[in-house]
PDB file of C-alpha atoms in Angstrom:
ATOM      1  CA  MET A   1       0.047   0.097   0.043  1.00 37.00           C
ATOM      2  CA  GLU A   2       1.416   3.406  -1.450  1.00 62.00           C
ATOM      3  CA  SER A   3       1.986   5.183   2.191  1.00 89.00           C
ATOM      4  CA  GLN A   4       0.499   8.588   3.976  1.00 92.00           C
ATOM      5  CA  VAL A   5       3.606  10.669   2.561  1.00 94.00           C
ATOM      6  CA  LYS A   6       4.363   9.376  -0.494  1.00 94.00           C
ATOM      7  CA  LYS A   7       0.547  10.421  -1.887  1.00 94.00           C
ATOM      8  CA  LEU A   8       0.637  13.592   0.333  1.00 95.00           C
ATOM      9  CA  ALA A   9       4.198  14.722  -1.352  1.00 95.00           C
ATOM     10  CA  VAL A  10       1.902  13.816  -4.694  1.00 95.00           C
ATOM     11  CA  GLU A  11      -0.727  15.311  -3.648  1.00 95.00           C
ATOM     12  CA  ILE A  12       1.761  18.495  -2.432  1.00 96.00           C
ATOM     13  CA  ASP A  13       2.974  18.333  -6.142  1.00 95.00           C
ATOM     14  CA  LYS A  14       0.064  19.027  -7.942  1.00 95.00           C
ATOM     15  CA  ALA A  15      -1.000  21.836  -5.615  1.00 96.00           C
ATOM     16  CA  ASN A  16      -0.784  25.466  -6.585  1.00 96.00           C
ATOM     17  CA  THR A  17      -1.916  27.630  -3.746  1.00 97.00           C
ATOM     18  CA  ILE A  18      -1.130  25.932  -0.718  1.00 97.00           C
ATOM     19  CA  ALA A  19      -2.766  27.027   3.353  1.00 97.00           C
ATOM     20  CA  VAL A  20      -0.597  25.821   5.971  1.00 98.00           C
ATOM     21  CA  LEU A  21      -1.418  25.945   9.544  1.00 98.00           C
ATOM     22  CA  THR A  22       1.898  25.895  11.923  1.00 97.00           C
ATOM     23  CA  GLY A  23       2.533  25.265  15.658  1.00 95.00           C
ATOM     24  CA  ALA A  24       5.610  24.241  18.222  1.00 92.00           C
ATOM     25  CA  GLY A  25       6.690  21.473  16.487  1.00 93.00           C
ATOM     26  CA  VAL A  26       7.920  23.059  13.752  1.00 95.00           C
ATOM     27  CA  SER A  27      10.207  25.814  16.075  1.00 92.00           C
ATOM     28  CA  THR A  28      11.292  22.822  18.260  1.00 88.00           C
ATOM     29  CA  ALA A  29      13.866  21.655  15.718  1.00 84.00           C
ATOM     30  CA  SER A  30      15.405  25.948  16.030  1.00 88.00           C
ATOM     31  CA  GLY A  31      15.792  25.253  19.896  1.00 84.00           C
ATOM     32  CA  ILE A  32      12.276  26.522  20.138  1.00 82.00           C
ATOM     33  CA  PRO A  33      10.695  24.863  23.550  1.00 69.00           C
ATOM     34  CA  ASP A  34       7.525  23.334  22.688  1.00 63.00           C
ATOM     35  CA  PHE A  35       4.870  24.873  25.030  1.00 57.00           C
ATOM     36  CA  ARG A  36       2.083  22.566  25.389  1.00 52.00           C
ATOM     37  CA  SER A  37       3.081  19.312  24.781  1.00 47.00           C
ATOM     38  CA  ALA A  38       3.456  16.204  26.427  1.00 41.00           C
ATOM     39  CA  ASN A  39       6.519  17.802  28.377  1.00 44.00           C
ATOM     40  CA  GLY A  40       6.133  21.448  27.037  1.00 47.00           C
ATOM     41  CA  ILE A  41       6.574  24.363  29.751  1.00 47.00           C
ATOM     42  CA  TRP A  42       3.131  25.745  30.483  1.00 50.00           C
ATOM     43  CA  ARG A  43       2.778  21.788  31.830  1.00 50.00           C
ATOM     44  CA  GLU A  44       5.251  22.265  34.791  1.00 52.00           C
ATOM     45  CA  ASP A  45       3.487  26.716  35.854  1.00 57.00           C
ATOM     46  CA  GLN A  46      -0.504  25.968  34.981  1.00 55.00           C
ATOM     47  CA  SER A  47      -0.193  29.155  36.473  1.00 77.00           C
ATOM     48  CA  ARG A  48       2.032  31.290  33.490  1.00 77.00           C
ATOM     49  CA  GLU A  49      -1.527  31.131  32.145  1.00 83.00           C
ATOM     50  CA  TYR A  50      -2.576  33.019  34.917  1.00 88.00           C
ATOM     51  CA  TYR A  51       1.106  36.048  34.419  1.00 88.00           C
ATOM     52  CA  MET A  52       0.365  35.349  30.793  1.00 91.00           C
ATOM     53  CA  SER A  53      -2.853  37.366  30.683  1.00 94.00           C
ATOM     54  CA  ARG A  54      -4.648  40.920  30.193  1.00 96.00           C
ATOM     55  CA  ALA A  55      -6.328  41.693  33.292  1.00 96.00           C
ATOM     56  CA  TYR A  56      -3.011  40.260  35.110  1.00 94.00           C
ATOM     57  CA  PHE A  57      -0.452  42.956  32.394  1.00 97.00           C
ATOM     58  CA  GLN A  58      -3.452  45.468  33.554  1.00 96.00           C
ATOM     59  CA  ARG A  59      -3.228  44.806  37.096  1.00 96.00           C
ATOM     60  CA  ASN A  60       0.646  44.558  37.870  1.00 96.00           C
ATOM     61  CA  PRO A  61       2.923  45.635  34.461  1.00 97.00           C
ATOM     62  CA  GLU A  62       6.497  45.529  36.284  1.00 96.00           C
ATOM     63  CA  ASP A  63       5.710  41.888  37.525  1.00 93.00           C
ATOM     64  CA  PHE A  64       4.023  40.874  34.407  1.00 94.00           C
ATOM     65  CA  TRP A  65       7.129  42.124  31.893  1.00 96.00           C
ATOM     66  CA  MET A  66       9.732  40.147  34.941  1.00 91.00           C
ATOM     67  CA  LYS A  67       7.368  37.154  34.003  1.00 88.00           C
ATOM     68  CA  TYR A  68       7.039  37.565  30.271  1.00 90.00           C
ATOM     69  CA  LYS A  69      10.606  38.070  29.888  1.00 89.00           C
ATOM     70  CA  GLU A  70      11.957  34.294  31.790  1.00 83.00           C
ATOM     71  CA  ILE A  71       8.829  32.772  30.204  1.00 81.00           C
ATOM     72  CA  PHE A  72      10.132  33.104  26.393  1.00 81.00           C
ATOM     73  CA  ARG A  73      13.121  33.630  27.174  1.00 77.00           C
ATOM     74  CA  LEU A  74      13.558  37.241  25.852  1.00 69.00           C
ATOM     75  CA  LYS A  75      17.230  37.373  25.803  1.00 64.00           C
ATOM     76  CA  LEU A  76      17.733  33.893  23.685  1.00 63.00           C
ATOM     77  CA  LEU A  77      15.480  35.081  20.616  1.00 74.00           C
ATOM     78  CA  LYS A  78      18.473  36.692  18.058  1.00 77.00           C
ATOM     79  CA  ASN A  79      19.797  33.339  18.847  1.00 82.00           C
ATOM     80  CA  TYR A  80      17.568  31.321  17.447  1.00 88.00           C
ATOM     81  CA  ALA A  81      17.062  30.575  13.079  1.00 92.00           C
ATOM     82  CA  PRO A  82      14.839  28.811  10.557  1.00 95.00           C
ATOM     83  CA  ASN A  83      14.957  25.215  10.397  1.00 95.00           C
ATOM     84  CA  HIS A  84      14.776  23.026   8.025  1.00 94.00           C
ATOM     85  CA  VAL A  85      10.652  22.645   8.147  1.00 96.00           C
ATOM     86  CA  HIS A  86      11.147  26.264   7.574  1.00 97.00           C
ATOM     87  CA  LEU A  87      12.896  26.384   5.230  1.00 96.00           C
ATOM     88  CA  PHE A  88      11.404  23.464   2.848  1.00 97.00           C
ATOM     89  CA  LEU A  89       7.752  25.754   2.796  1.00 97.00           C
ATOM     90  CA  ARG A  90      10.122  28.789   1.867  1.00 97.00           C
ATOM     91  CA  GLU A  91      10.828  25.964  -1.243  1.00 96.00           C
ATOM     92  CA  MET A  92       7.197  25.888  -2.616  1.00 96.00           C
ATOM     93  CA  GLU A  93       7.391  29.307  -2.775  1.00 95.00           C
ATOM     94  CA  GLN A  94      10.397  29.394  -4.620  1.00 95.00           C
ATOM     95  CA  LYS A  95       8.800  27.129  -7.262  1.00 94.00           C
ATOM     96  CA  GLY A  96       6.447  28.938  -7.732  1.00 95.00           C
ATOM     97  CA  LYS A  97       3.612  27.921  -5.714  1.00 96.00           C
ATOM     98  CA  GLN A  98       1.192  30.753  -3.755  1.00 97.00           C
ATOM     99  CA  VAL A  99       2.423  29.505   0.110  1.00 98.00           C
ATOM    100  CA  SER A 100      -0.199  30.794   2.870  1.00 98.00           C
ATOM    101  CA  ILE A 101       1.449  30.310   6.317  1.00 98.00           C
ATOM    102  CA  VAL A 102      -0.977  30.725   9.501  1.00 98.00           C
ATOM    103  CA  THR A 103       1.643  30.001  12.437  1.00 98.00           C
ATOM    104  CA  GLN A 104       0.207  29.910  16.907  1.00 96.00           C
ATOM    105  CA  ASN A 105       4.853  30.674  16.825  1.00 95.00           C
ATOM    106  CA  VAL A 106       5.186  33.911  18.278  1.00 93.00           C
ATOM    107  CA  ASP A 107       9.281  33.802  17.244  1.00 92.00           C
ATOM    108  CA  GLY A 108       9.066  34.959  14.040  1.00 94.00           C
ATOM    109  CA  LEU A 109      10.741  32.747  11.621  1.00 95.00           C
ATOM    110  CA  HIS A 110       8.308  31.748   9.525  1.00 97.00           C
ATOM    111  CA  THR A 111       9.512  35.257   7.857  1.00 96.00           C
ATOM    112  CA  ALA A 112      12.851  35.445   9.078  1.00 95.00           C
ATOM    113  CA  ALA A 113      13.448  32.196   6.242  1.00 96.00           C
ATOM    114  CA  GLY A 114      11.800  34.718   3.410  1.00 96.00           C
ATOM    115  CA  ASN A 115       7.612  32.984   3.034  1.00 96.00           C
ATOM    116  CA  GLN A 116       5.872  35.786   2.485  1.00 95.00           C
ATOM    117  CA  HIS A 117       2.633  35.334   3.065  1.00 97.00           C
ATOM    118  CA  VAL A 118       2.415  34.689   7.228  1.00 98.00           C
ATOM    119  CA  ILE A 119      -0.855  34.925   9.264  1.00 98.00           C
ATOM    120  CA  GLU A 120       0.563  35.653  12.674  1.00 98.00           C
ATOM    121  CA  TYR A 121      -2.593  34.221  14.172  1.00 98.00           C
ATOM    122  CA  HIS A 122      -0.989  35.108  17.798  1.00 96.00           C
ATOM    123  CA  GLY A 123       0.982  37.281  17.226  1.00 96.00           C
ATOM    124  CA  ASN A 124       5.579  38.197  17.616  1.00 93.00           C
ATOM    125  CA  LEU A 125       7.416  38.490  19.503  1.00 92.00           C
ATOM    126  CA  ASN A 126      10.054  41.325  18.190  1.00 92.00           C
ATOM    127  CA  THR A 127       8.062  44.144  19.078  1.00 95.00           C
ATOM    128  CA  ALA A 128       5.707  45.517  21.825  1.00 97.00           C
ATOM    129  CA  THR A 129       3.529  48.416  21.620  1.00 98.00           C
ATOM    130  CA  CYS A 130       2.566  51.883  23.599  1.00 98.00           C
ATOM    131  CA  PRO A 131      -1.501  51.384  24.718  1.00 96.00           C
ATOM    132  CA  ALA A 132      -1.533  55.128  25.200  1.00 96.00           C
ATOM    133  CA  CYS A 133      -0.469  56.624  21.941  1.00 96.00           C
ATOM    134  CA  GLY A 134       0.010  53.398  19.003  1.00 97.00           C
ATOM    135  CA  THR A 135       4.094  53.756  19.186  1.00 97.00           C
ATOM    136  CA  GLN A 136       5.537  50.067  18.598  1.00 98.00           C
ATOM    137  CA  TYR A 137       9.152  49.502  19.541  1.00 97.00           C
ATOM    138  CA  PRO A 138      12.055  46.923  18.678  1.00 95.00           C
ATOM    139  CA  LEU A 139      13.074  44.183  20.256  1.00 93.00           C
ATOM    140  CA  GLU A 140      16.365  45.634  20.614  1.00 93.00           C
ATOM    141  CA  HIS A 141      14.163  48.641  22.704  1.00 95.00           C
ATOM    142  CA  VAL A 142      12.184  45.976  24.778  1.00 95.00           C
ATOM    143  CA  MET A 143      15.504  44.770  25.953  1.00 93.00           C
ATOM    144  CA  THR A 144      17.196  48.395  27.086  1.00 92.00           C
ATOM    145  CA  GLU A 145      15.278  48.153  30.581  1.00 92.00           C
ATOM    146  CA  GLN A 146      13.234  45.422  33.118  1.00 93.00           C
ATOM    147  CA  VAL A 147      10.034  46.898  32.226  1.00 96.00           C
ATOM    148  CA  PRO A 148      10.027  48.421  29.211  1.00 97.00           C
ATOM    149  CA  HIS A 149       8.448  52.194  28.818  1.00 97.00           C
ATOM    150  CA  CYS A 150       7.086  54.655  25.754  1.00 97.00           C
ATOM    151  CA  ILE A 151       9.934  57.388  25.367  1.00 96.00           C
ATOM    152  CA  GLN A 152       7.236  59.507  23.164  1.00 95.00           C
ATOM    153  CA  ALA A 153       7.813  63.131  24.384  1.00 92.00           C
ATOM    154  CA  GLY A 154       4.786  63.338  26.961  1.00 91.00           C
ATOM    155  CA  CYS A 155       3.413  59.555  27.169  1.00 96.00           C
ATOM    156  CA  GLY A 156       5.510  56.868  29.120  1.00 95.00           C
ATOM    157  CA  ASP A 157       3.057  54.088  29.553  1.00 97.00           C
ATOM    158  CA  ILE A 158       4.690  50.733  29.804  1.00 97.00           C
ATOM    159  CA  LEU A 159       3.936  48.849  26.435  1.00 98.00           C
ATOM    160  CA  LYS A 160       2.229  45.630  25.380  1.00 98.00           C
ATOM    161  CA  PRO A 161       3.815  43.391  24.078  1.00 97.00           C
ATOM    162  CA  ASP A 162       2.750  42.483  20.816  1.00 97.00           C
ATOM    163  CA  ILE A 163       1.803  38.931  21.453  1.00 96.00           C
ATOM    164  CA  VAL A 164      -1.868  37.360  21.909  1.00 96.00           C
ATOM    165  CA  LEU A 165      -2.243  37.433  25.487  1.00 95.00           C
ATOM    166  CA  PHE A 166      -5.035  35.184  27.668  1.00 92.00           C
ATOM    167  CA  GLY A 167      -7.981  37.461  27.185  1.00 94.00           C
ATOM    168  CA  ASP A 168      -6.812  39.242  23.992  1.00 96.00           C
ATOM    169  CA  PRO A 169      -9.365  39.562  21.552  1.00 94.00           C
ATOM    170  CA  ILE A 170      -7.584  36.970  18.235  1.00 95.00           C
ATOM    171  CA  THR A 171      -7.797  39.603  15.145  1.00 95.00           C
ATOM    172  CA  LYS A 172      -6.037  37.644  12.830  1.00 96.00           C
ATOM    173  CA  HIS A 173      -8.767  34.292  11.976  1.00 96.00           C
ATOM    174  CA  ALA A 174     -11.010  35.945   9.172  1.00 95.00           C
ATOM    175  CA  GLU A 175      -7.957  36.358   7.098  1.00 97.00           C
ATOM    176  CA  ALA A 176      -7.331  33.289   8.132  1.00 97.00           C
ATOM    177  CA  GLU A 177     -10.398  31.574   7.081  1.00 95.00           C
ATOM    178  CA  ALA A 178      -9.700  33.771   3.961  1.00 95.00           C
ATOM    179  CA  ALA A 179      -6.119  32.072   2.716  1.00 95.00           C
ATOM    180  CA  LEU A 180      -7.475  28.574   3.531  1.00 94.00           C
ATOM    181  CA  GLN A 181     -10.593  29.339   0.946  1.00 93.00           C
ATOM    182  CA  GLN A 182      -8.146  30.322  -1.478  1.00 93.00           C
ATOM    183  CA  ALA A 183      -6.352  26.947  -1.447  1.00 95.00           C
ATOM    184  CA  ASP A 184      -5.918  24.267  -3.272  1.00 93.00           C
ATOM    185  CA  LEU A 185      -5.080  22.115  -0.150  1.00 96.00           C
ATOM    186  CA  LEU A 186      -4.063  22.461   4.045  1.00 96.00           C
ATOM    187  CA  LEU A 187      -1.523  21.370   5.308  1.00 97.00           C
ATOM    188  CA  VAL A 188      -1.608  20.894   9.256  1.00 97.00           C
ATOM    189  CA  MET A 189       2.371  20.419  10.686  1.00 97.00           C
ATOM    190  CA  GLY A 190       2.988  20.279  14.711  1.00 96.00           C
ATOM    191  CA  THR A 191       0.038  21.343  16.353  1.00 95.00           C
ATOM    192  CA  SER A 192      -1.722  19.041  18.446  1.00 93.00           C
ATOM    193  CA  LEU A 193      -4.989  21.516  17.826  1.00 95.00           C
ATOM    194  CA  LEU A 194      -5.838  21.928  21.156  1.00 92.00           C
ATOM    195  CA  VAL A 195      -5.921  26.071  21.688  1.00 91.00           C
ATOM    196  CA  SER A 196      -9.350  27.738  20.168  1.00 92.00           C
ATOM    197  CA  PRO A 197     -10.089  29.011  17.740  1.00 95.00           C
ATOM    198  CA  PHE A 198      -7.283  28.480  15.639  1.00 96.00           C
ATOM    199  CA  ASN A 199      -7.998  24.534  15.870  1.00 95.00           C
ATOM    200  CA  LEU A 200     -11.835  25.595  13.691  1.00 94.00           C
ATOM    201  CA  LEU A 201      -9.625  25.765  10.904  1.00 94.00           C
ATOM    202  CA  PRO A 202      -9.390  22.272   9.901  1.00 92.00           C
ATOM    203  CA  VAL A 203     -12.780  22.374  10.547  1.00 90.00           C
ATOM    204  CA  TYR A 204     -13.570  25.312   8.317  1.00 87.00           C
ATOM    205  CA  ALA A 205     -11.404  23.772   5.229  1.00 84.00           C
ATOM    206  CA  TRP A 206     -13.140  19.964   5.739  1.00 80.00           C
ATOM    207  CA  SER A 207     -16.309  22.173   6.091  1.00 79.00           C
ATOM    208  CA  GLY A 208     -15.315  23.302   1.673  1.00 74.00           C
ATOM    209  CA  ARG A 209     -13.584  20.195   1.359  1.00 81.00           C
ATOM    210  CA  LYS A 210     -10.591  21.259   0.862  1.00 85.00           C
ATOM    211  CA  LEU A 211      -7.691  18.593   0.093  1.00 93.00           C
ATOM    212  CA  SER A 212      -6.192  18.128   3.844  1.00 95.00           C
ATOM    213  CA  GLY A 213      -2.365  16.638   5.232  1.00 96.00           C
ATOM    214  CA  LEU A 214      -1.714  16.772   8.868  1.00 97.00           C
ATOM    215  CA  ILE A 215       1.732  16.011  10.302  1.00 97.00           C
ATOM    216  CA  ASN A 216       2.158  15.609  13.633  1.00 96.00           C
ATOM    217  CA  ARG A 217       4.360  13.390  16.188  1.00 93.00           C
ATOM    218  CA  GLU A 218       1.724  12.441  18.905  1.00 93.00           C
ATOM    219  CA  PRO A 219      -2.575  12.034  17.131  1.00 96.00           C
ATOM    220  CA  THR A 220      -4.823  15.220  18.100  1.00 96.00           C
ATOM    221  CA  PRO A 221      -8.231  15.574  18.547  1.00 95.00           C
ATOM    222  CA  MET A 222      -9.047  16.065  14.663  1.00 94.00           C
ATOM    223  CA  ASP A 223      -7.086  14.062  13.138  1.00 95.00           C
ATOM    224  CA  ASP A 224     -10.298  12.628  11.769  1.00 92.00           C
ATOM    225  CA  GLN A 225     -10.573  15.937   9.753  1.00 91.00           C
ATOM    226  CA  PHE A 226      -7.822  15.628   7.558  1.00 94.00           C
ATOM    227  CA  ASP A 227      -7.354  12.806   3.884  1.00 94.00           C
ATOM    228  CA  PHE A 228      -3.852  12.375   5.231  1.00 95.00           C
ATOM    229  CA  VAL A 229      -2.725  12.009   7.936  1.00 96.00           C
ATOM    230  CA  ILE A 230       0.618  11.240   9.589  1.00 96.00           C
ATOM    231  CA  HIS A 231       2.325  10.530  13.131  1.00 96.00           C
ATOM    232  CA  ALA A 232       6.047  11.040  13.397  1.00 95.00           C
ATOM    233  CA  ASP A 233       8.634  13.396  13.574  1.00 94.00           C
ATOM    234  CA  LEU A 234       8.084  16.404  11.351  1.00 94.00           C
ATOM    235  CA  GLY A 235      11.610  17.186  10.461  1.00 92.00           C
ATOM    236  CA  LYS A 236      11.977  13.573   9.577  1.00 94.00           C
ATOM    237  CA  THR A 237       8.544  13.286   7.750  1.00 95.00           C
ATOM    238  CA  ILE A 238       9.815  16.365   6.090  1.00 95.00           C
ATOM    239  CA  GLU A 239      13.414  14.940   4.618  1.00 94.00           C
ATOM    240  CA  GLU A 240      11.255  11.980   3.255  1.00 93.00           C
ATOM    241  CA  LEU A 241       8.786  14.576   1.725  1.00 93.00           C
ATOM    242  CA  LYS A 242      11.919  16.198  -0.120  1.00 90.00           C
ATOM    243  CA  GLN A 243      13.291  12.413  -1.402  1.00 89.00           C
ATOM    244  CA  GLU A 244       9.713  12.219  -3.478  1.00 81.00           C
ATOM    245  CA  GLU A 245       9.881  15.148  -5.116  1.00 71.00           C
TER     246      GLU A 245
END
């Protein structure tokens, strides 16, 4: 029987427009921890969801920033680089395919890899914005002081990071659905599909009868929404897909 990898490789080759949903499993080969896997950081201390919330930021922004920088290891962020999974998606673009990436990851590595259409569903660690005046600052400014402030004249407000905190609205869902609607093929990589509303996107694709494939080390609650399901190491599977080209 022809393997799921071979079948998926054929569909990737045939597709002109591909939507890709990615999660933490895509970035682990770059040295970035998987926060939600069985051994992920979030499971070490469930209170981190409380601390990484809009409510806690508003209540105690100074302590929020101390915990935020520790949890997301901001000092190490610039040491991370795209890995061969990110580069595989860029190579699809270089072959003339239209690729839209909808990512849960906040590390910015898809953009760093060179992909042109990246929807950062949960925001990005690389910037922070002043809630008072709307001025956006790069990571370099965020790291200049323990609690970063706006330096615009007459402002001085504490900055808010440009990631989606618990309690924040998701503003990219409609854009993500539009990318899926236009695609010939949906690929889902390295995500457990446990977080809502992100995990509604494969359902949306399924309802539109989009051909779809899932690559994840562990089973997900939504495996039955996919035409091709591969439970294996993502990096090794990507290498197998490339060999099938």
